[in-house]
Short mmCIF file of C-alpha atoms in Angstrom, two decimals:
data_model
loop_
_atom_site.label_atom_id
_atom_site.label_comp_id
_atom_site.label_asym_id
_atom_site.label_seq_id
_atom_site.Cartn_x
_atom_site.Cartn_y
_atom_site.Cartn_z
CA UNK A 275 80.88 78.04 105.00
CA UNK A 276 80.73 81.08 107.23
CA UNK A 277 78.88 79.28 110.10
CA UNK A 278 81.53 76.71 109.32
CA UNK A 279 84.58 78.58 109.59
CA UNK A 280 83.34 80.40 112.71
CA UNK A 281 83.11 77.34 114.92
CA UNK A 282 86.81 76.29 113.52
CA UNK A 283 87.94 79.65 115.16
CA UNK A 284 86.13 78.58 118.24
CA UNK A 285 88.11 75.43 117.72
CA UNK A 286 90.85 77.02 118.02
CA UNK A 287 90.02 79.35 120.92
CA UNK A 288 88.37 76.69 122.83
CA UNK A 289 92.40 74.74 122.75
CA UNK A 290 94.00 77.69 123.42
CA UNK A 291 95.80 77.80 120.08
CA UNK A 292 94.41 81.13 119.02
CA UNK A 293 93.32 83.71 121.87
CA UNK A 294 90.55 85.31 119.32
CA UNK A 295 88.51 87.94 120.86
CA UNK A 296 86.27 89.14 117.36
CA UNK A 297 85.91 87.72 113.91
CA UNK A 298 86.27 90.46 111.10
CA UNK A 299 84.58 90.09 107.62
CA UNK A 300 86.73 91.82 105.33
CA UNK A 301 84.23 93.76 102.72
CA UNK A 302 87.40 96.26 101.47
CA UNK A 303 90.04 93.90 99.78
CA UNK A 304 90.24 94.94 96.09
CA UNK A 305 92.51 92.34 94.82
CA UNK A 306 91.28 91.29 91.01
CA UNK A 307 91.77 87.26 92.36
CA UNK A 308 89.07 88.12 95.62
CA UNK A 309 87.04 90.90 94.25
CA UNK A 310 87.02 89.90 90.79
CA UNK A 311 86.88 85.90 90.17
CA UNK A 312 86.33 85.57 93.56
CA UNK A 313 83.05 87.66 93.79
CA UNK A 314 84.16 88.47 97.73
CA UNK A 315 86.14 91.37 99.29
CA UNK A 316 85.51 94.65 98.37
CA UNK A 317 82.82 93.29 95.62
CA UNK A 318 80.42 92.20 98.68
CA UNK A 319 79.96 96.04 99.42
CA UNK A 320 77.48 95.75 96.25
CA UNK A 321 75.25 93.02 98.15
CA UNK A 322 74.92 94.56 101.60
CA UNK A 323 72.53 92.06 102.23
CA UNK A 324 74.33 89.13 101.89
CA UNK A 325 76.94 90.47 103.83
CA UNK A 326 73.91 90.53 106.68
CA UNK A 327 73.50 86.93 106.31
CA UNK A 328 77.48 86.69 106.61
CA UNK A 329 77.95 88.69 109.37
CA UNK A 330 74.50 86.36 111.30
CA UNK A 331 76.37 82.97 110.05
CA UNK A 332 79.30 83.99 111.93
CA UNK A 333 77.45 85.31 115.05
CA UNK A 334 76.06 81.72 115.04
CA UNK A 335 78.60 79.68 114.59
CA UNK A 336 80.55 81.30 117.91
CA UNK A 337 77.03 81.04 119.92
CA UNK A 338 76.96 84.46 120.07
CA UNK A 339 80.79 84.33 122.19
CA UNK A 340 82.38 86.85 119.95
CA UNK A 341 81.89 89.88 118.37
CA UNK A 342 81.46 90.24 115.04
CA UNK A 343 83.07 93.03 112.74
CA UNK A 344 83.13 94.16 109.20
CA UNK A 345 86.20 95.98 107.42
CA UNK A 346 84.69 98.28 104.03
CA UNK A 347 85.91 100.97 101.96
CA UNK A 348 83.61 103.96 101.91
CA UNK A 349 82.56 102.10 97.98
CA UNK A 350 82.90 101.13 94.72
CA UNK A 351 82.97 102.26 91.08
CA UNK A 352 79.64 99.53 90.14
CA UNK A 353 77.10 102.18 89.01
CA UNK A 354 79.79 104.30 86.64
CA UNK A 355 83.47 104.27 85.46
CA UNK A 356 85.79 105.37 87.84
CA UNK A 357 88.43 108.32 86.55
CA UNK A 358 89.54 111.00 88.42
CA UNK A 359 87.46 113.57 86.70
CA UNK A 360 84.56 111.57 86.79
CA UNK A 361 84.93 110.96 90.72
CA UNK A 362 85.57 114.77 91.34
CA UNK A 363 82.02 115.08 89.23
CA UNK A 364 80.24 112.69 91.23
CA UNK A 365 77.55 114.12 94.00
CA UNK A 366 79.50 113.54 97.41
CA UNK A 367 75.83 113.05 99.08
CA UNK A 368 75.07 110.33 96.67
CA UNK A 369 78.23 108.49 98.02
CA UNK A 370 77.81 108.90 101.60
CA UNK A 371 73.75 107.75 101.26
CA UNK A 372 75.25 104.65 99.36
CA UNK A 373 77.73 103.71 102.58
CA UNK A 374 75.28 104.47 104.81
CA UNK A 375 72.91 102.00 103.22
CA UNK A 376 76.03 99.57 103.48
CA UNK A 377 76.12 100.53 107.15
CA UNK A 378 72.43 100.11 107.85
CA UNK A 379 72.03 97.08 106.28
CA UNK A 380 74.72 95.08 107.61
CA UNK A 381 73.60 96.64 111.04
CA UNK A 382 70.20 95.75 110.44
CA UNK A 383 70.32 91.95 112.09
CA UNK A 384 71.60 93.72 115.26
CA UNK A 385 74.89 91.63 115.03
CA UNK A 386 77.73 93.96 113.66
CA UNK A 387 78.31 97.33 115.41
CA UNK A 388 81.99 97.61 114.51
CA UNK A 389 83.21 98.84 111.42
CA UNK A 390 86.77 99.34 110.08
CA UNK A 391 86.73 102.00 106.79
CA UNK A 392 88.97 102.37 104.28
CA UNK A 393 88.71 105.97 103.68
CA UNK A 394 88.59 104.89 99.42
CA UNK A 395 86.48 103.56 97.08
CA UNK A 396 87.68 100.19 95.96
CA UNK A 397 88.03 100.40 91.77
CA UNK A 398 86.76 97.11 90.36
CA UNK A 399 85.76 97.69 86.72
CA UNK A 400 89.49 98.48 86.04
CA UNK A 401 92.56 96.30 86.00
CA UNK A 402 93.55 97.86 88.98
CA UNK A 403 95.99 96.29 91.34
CA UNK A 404 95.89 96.03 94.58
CA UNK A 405 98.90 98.85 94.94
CA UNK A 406 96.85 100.93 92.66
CA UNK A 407 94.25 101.07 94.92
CA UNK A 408 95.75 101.84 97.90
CA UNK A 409 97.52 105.11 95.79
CA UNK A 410 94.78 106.05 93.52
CA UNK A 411 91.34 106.55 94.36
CA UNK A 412 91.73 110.12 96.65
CA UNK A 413 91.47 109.39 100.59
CA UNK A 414 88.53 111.09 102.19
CA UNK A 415 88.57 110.97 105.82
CA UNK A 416 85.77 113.44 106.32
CA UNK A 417 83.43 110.46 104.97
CA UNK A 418 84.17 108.65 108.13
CA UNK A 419 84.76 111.21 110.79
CA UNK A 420 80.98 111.92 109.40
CA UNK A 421 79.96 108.53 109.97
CA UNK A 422 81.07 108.71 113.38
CA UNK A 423 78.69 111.53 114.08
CA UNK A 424 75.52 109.97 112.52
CA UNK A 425 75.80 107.17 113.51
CA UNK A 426 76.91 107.14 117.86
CA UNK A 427 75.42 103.54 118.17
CA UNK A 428 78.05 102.22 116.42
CA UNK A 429 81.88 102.41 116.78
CA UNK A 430 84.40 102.97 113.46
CA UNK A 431 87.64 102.85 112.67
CA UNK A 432 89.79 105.02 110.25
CA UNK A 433 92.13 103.01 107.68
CA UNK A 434 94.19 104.12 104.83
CA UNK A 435 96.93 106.50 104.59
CA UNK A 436 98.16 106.43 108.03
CA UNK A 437 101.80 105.35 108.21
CA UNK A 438 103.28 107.02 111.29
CA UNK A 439 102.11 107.39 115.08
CA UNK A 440 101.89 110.99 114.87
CA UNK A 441 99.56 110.70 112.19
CA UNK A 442 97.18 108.43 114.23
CA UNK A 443 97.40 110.98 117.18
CA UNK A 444 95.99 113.67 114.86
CA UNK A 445 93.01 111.83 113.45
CA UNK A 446 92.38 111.05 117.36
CA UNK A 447 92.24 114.45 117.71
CA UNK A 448 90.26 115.65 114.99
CA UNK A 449 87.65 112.89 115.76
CA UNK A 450 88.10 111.90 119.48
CA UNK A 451 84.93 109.38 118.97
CA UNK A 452 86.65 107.39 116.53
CA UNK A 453 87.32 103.77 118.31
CA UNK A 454 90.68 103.61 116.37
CA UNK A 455 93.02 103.56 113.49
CA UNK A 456 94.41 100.87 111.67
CA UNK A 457 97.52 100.70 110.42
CA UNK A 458 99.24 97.65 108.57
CA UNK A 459 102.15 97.91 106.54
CA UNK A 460 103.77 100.85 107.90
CA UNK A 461 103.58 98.71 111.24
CA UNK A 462 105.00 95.87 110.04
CA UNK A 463 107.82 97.84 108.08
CA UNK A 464 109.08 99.71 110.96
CA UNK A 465 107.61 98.44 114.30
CA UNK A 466 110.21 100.55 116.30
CA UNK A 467 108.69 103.95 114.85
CA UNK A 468 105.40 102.68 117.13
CA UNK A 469 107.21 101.92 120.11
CA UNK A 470 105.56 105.10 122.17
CA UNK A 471 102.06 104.01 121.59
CA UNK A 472 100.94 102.94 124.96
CA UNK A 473 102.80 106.24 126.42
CA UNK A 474 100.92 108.52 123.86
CA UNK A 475 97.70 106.95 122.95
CA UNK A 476 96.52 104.61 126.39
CA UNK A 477 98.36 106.76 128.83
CA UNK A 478 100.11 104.49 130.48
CA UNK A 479 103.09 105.24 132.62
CA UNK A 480 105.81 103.00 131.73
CA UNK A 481 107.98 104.20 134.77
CA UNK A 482 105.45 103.37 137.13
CA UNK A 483 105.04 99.93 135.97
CA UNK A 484 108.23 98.80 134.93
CA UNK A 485 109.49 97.63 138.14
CA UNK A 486 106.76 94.92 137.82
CA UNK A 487 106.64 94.36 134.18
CA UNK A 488 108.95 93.15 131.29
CA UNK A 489 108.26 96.19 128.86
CA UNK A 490 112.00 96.49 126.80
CA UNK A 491 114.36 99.83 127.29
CA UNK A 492 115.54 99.62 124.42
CA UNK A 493 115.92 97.32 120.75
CA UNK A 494 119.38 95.30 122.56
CA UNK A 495 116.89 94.14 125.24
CA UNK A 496 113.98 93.54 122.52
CA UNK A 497 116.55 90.95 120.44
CA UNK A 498 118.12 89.14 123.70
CA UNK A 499 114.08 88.33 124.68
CA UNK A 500 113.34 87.86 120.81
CA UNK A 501 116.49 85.53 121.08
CA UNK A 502 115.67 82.94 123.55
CA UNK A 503 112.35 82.62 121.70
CA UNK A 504 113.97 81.81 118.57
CA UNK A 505 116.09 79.39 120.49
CA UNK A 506 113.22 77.47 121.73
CA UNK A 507 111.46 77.60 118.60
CA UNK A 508 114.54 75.68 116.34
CA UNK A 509 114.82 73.12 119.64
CA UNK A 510 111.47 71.96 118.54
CA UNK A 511 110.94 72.41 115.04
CA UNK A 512 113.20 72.42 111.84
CA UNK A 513 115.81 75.20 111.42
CA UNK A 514 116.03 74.15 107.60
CA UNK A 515 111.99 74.60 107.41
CA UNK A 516 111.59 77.48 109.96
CA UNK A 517 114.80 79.53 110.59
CA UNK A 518 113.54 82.22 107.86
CA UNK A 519 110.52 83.12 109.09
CA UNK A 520 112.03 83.01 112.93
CA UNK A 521 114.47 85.44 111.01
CA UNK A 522 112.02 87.33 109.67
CA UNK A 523 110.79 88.86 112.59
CA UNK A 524 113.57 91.12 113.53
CA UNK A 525 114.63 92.18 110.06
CA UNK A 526 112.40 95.43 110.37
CA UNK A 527 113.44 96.82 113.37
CA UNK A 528 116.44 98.30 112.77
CA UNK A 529 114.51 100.08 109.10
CA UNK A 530 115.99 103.74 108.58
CA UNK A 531 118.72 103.39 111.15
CA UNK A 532 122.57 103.52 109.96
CA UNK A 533 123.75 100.51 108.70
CA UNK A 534 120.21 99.11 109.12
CA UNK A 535 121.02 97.66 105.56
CA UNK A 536 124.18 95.78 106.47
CA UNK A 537 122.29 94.45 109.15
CA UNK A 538 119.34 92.99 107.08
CA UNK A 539 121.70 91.46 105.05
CA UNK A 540 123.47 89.42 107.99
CA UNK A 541 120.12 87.97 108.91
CA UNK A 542 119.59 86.93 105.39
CA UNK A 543 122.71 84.84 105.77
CA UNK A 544 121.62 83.60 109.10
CA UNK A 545 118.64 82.53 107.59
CA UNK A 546 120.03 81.00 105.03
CA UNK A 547 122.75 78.69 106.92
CA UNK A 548 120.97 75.91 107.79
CA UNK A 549 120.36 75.38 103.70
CA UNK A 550 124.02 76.68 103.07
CA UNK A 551 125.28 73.68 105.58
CA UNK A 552 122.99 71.00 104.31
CA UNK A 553 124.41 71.53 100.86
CA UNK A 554 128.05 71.32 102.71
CA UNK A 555 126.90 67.91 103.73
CA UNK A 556 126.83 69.23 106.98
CA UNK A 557 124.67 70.06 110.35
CA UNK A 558 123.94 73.27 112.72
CA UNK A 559 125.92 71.08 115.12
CA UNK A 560 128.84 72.81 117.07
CA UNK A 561 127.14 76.29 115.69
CA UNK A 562 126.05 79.26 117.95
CA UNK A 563 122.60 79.24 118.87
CA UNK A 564 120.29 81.15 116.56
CA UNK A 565 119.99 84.15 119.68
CA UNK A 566 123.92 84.20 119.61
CA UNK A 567 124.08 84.88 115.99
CA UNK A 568 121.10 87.85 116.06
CA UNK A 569 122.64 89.46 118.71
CA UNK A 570 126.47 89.10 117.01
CA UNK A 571 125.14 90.58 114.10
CA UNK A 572 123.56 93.46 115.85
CA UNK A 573 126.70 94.27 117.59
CA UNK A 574 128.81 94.27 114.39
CA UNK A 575 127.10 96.37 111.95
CA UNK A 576 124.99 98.71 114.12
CA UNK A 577 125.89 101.68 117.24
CA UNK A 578 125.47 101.52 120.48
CA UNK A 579 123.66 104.50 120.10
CA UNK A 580 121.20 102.87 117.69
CA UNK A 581 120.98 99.94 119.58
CA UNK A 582 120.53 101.33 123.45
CA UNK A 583 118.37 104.68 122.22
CA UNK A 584 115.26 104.13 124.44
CA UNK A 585 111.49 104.35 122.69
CA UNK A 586 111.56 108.44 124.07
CA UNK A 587 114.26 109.67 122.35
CA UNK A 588 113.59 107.21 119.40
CA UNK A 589 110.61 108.83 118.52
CA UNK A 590 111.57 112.41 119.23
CA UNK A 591 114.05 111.80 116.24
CA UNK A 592 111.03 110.41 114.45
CA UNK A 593 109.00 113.74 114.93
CA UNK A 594 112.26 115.75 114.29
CA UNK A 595 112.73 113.79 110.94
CA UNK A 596 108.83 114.31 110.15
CA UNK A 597 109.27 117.93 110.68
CA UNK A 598 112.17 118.47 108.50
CA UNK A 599 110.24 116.75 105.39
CA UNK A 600 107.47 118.69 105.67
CA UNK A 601 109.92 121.99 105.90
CA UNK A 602 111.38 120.53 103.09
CA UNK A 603 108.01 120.42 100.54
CA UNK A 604 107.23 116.85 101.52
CA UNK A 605 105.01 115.08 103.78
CA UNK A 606 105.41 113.29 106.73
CA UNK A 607 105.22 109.99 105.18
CA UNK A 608 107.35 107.11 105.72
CA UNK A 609 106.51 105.20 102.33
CA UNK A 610 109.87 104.65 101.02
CA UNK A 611 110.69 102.66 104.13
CA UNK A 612 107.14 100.75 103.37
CA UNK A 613 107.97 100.00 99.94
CA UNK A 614 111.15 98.61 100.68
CA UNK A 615 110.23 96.53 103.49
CA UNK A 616 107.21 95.09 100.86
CA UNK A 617 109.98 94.18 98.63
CA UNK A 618 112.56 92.33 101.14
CA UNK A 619 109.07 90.47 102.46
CA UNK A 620 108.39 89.39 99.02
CA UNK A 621 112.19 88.02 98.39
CA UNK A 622 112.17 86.83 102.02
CA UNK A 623 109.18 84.86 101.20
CA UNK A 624 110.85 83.46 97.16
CA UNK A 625 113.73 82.19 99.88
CA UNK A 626 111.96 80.43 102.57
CA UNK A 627 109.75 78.33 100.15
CA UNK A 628 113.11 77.94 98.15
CA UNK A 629 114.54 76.50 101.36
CA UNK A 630 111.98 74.07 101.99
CA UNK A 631 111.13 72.82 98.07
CA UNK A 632 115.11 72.26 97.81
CA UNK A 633 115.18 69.93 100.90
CA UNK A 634 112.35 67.71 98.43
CA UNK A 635 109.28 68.06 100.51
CA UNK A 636 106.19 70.21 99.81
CA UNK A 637 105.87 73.33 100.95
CA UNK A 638 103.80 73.03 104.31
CA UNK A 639 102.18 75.59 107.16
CA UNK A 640 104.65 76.28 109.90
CA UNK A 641 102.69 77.12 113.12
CA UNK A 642 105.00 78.98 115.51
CA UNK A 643 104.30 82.13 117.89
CA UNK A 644 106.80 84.22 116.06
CA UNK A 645 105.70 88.12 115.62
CA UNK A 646 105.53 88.38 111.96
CA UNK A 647 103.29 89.87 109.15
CA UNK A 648 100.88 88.14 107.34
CA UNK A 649 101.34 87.04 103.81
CA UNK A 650 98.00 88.44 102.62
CA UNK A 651 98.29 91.70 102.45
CA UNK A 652 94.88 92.42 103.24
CA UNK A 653 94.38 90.02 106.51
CA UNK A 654 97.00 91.97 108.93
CA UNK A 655 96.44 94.82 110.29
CA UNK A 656 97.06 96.66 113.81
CA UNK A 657 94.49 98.72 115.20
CA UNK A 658 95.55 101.55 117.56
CA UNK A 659 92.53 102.34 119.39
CA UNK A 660 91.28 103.80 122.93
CA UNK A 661 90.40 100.04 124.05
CA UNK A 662 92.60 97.04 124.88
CA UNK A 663 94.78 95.40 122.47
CA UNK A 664 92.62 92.35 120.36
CA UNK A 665 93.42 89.73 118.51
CA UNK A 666 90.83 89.16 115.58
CA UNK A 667 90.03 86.23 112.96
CA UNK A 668 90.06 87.88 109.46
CA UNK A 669 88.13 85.74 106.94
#
């Protein structure tokens, strides 16, 4: 099945359908339905050897054309039950030697020399969701900055915890070797938060190049290009079927800001017309085009400030705001933002297959080039790394 579903990503390279450049075998998702009855996921980090023969019926079914990569946690509760005390208790050498036995292992065919670690175990022997998971078991990033040292012949990756740019320029700097950090939800939830990236992390001068590239001043500029997309997108497919997750797109980028709220909820009804007009007994004929209605919105329920405030002074607020939690007893975290964009996903998703089951047809794939999250919240992720931007096949 591996070797299988490796040369369907080829497929789709090969057509130009999917610009691939690695496939990633993710050994860290703890979900009860993957790890549990599906014996896969996190659960494969107890059979390092099979993951091997995984990882070497990928490599063959892309000829050898792309690299292959593996995404762990640093282990699992298998050999005892996991509670807090009982984790404090257990021998930290006996957990690294069991990760690096992982590592070795899966390295051993010569194939994988990438890694992407969770810095958690992954609980398994408790009804544990997927939430719990990602809250519970303690975060130990010392685990993998110490992988990174043993072990210079390969390359890792740092995931778990990070939700804000600032917090992937300090693991940078704690562990300069480290090839990157990944970083999914917090991404997805508030995309404008990582607008500085290539400034801060890849060092690359905006001013100079912006004469000869399209790189956005501001969000205004980011929804008039995001607009003509969505325009050419409902001239060739279904607005009924696809307006939502066109929609869906934009709804984050505007999280935290004033009347970012008010603005959310106009897209929901933007989203929602093409439904709202077909129960009318009517069409989207003689209505504004989708980019007309974005940008309407925009200028109706948030600043000019907000919407012309350029990616610099953006995220100085961000590290001002960061600042003033931590003065205040907190942390610099951004999870409430997270949480809520998890929830509008989850009713944006109840909405769009509402749309389409209402119009009497089965719910179907819609392929379109649309920057959106993933469904599965353990597929998606963006790396922020010290090499060029990838796109990678997550099976």
């Amino acid at each position: 099945q591996m070797f299988e579903a490796a040369q369907t990503v080829m497929d789709l390279r090969d057509r130009n359908i999917c610009d691939y450049t690695a496939i990633n075998l993710n050994c860290g998702c703890p979900s009860p339905k993957v790890a549990g009855k599906g014996c896969f996921g996190a659960a494969l980090m107890d059979d390092p050897k099979l993951v091997a023969e995984l990882t070497s019926a990928l490599h063959d079914g892309t000829d050898g054309q792309l690299p292959i990569t593996v995404k762990c946690r640093i282990g699992t509760d298998s050999d005892r039950v996991f509670t807090k005390q009982s984790y404090q208790d257990m021998d930290p050498e006996e957990e690294y030697a069991n990760l690096c036995r992982f590592v070795e292992t899966v390295a051993s065919h010569g194939i994988v020399t990438d890694f992407q670690v969770h810095a958690r175990i992954a609980v398994l022997k408790k009804s544990f969701s997927p939430a719990d998971n990602r809250k519970i078991p303690p975060l130990k990033y010392d685990i993998v900055r110490r992988l990174v040292k043993d072990y210079p012949e390969f390359t890792f990756s740092l995931n778990g915890g990070i939700e804000t740019l600032s917090q992937a320029q300090e693991q940078f700097e704690t562990e300069p070797n480290l090839l990157g950090v990944m970083i999914g939800r917090s991404w997805a939830a508030q995309p404008w938060s990582f607008a500085m990236t290539d400034q801060l992390l890849y060092n690359d001068n905006t001013e100079e190049s912006s004469s000869t590239s399209s790189i956005p001043k501001n969000r205004y500029e980011i929804l008039k290009a995001y607009g003509k997309h969505a325009d050419w997108e409902e001239e060739y497919g279904d607005p009924l079927k696809i307006r939502r997750f066109i929609v869906k797109a934009v709804v984050p980028l505007f999280a935290g800001e004033p009347n970012g709220k008010r603005y959310r909820v106009a897209l929901d009804q933007i989203a929602g017309l093409p439904k709202k007009l077909k129960q009318q007994g009517k069409t989207l004929e003689g209505q504004p085009p989708l980019s007309e209605l974005i940008i309407n919105a925009a200028m109706e329920h948030l600043s000019e400030d907000v919407l012309l405030r350029s990616p610099e002074e953006s995220y100085e607020r961000i590290l001002w705001e960061e600042a003033k939690r931590r003065g205040d007893g907190g942390t610099d975290s951004r999870s409430t933002v997270v949480m809520e964009w998890q929830t509008q996903r989850k009713e944006d998703e109840k909405k769009a297959k509402a749309d389409i089951m209402n119009n009497g047809e089965e719910l179907e794939t819609t392929t379109t080039t649309t920057i959106s999250s993933s469904t599965d919240m353990n597929v998606t992720q963006t790396t922020v790394d010290n090499d060029s931007s990838c796109s990678t096949a997550s099976l």
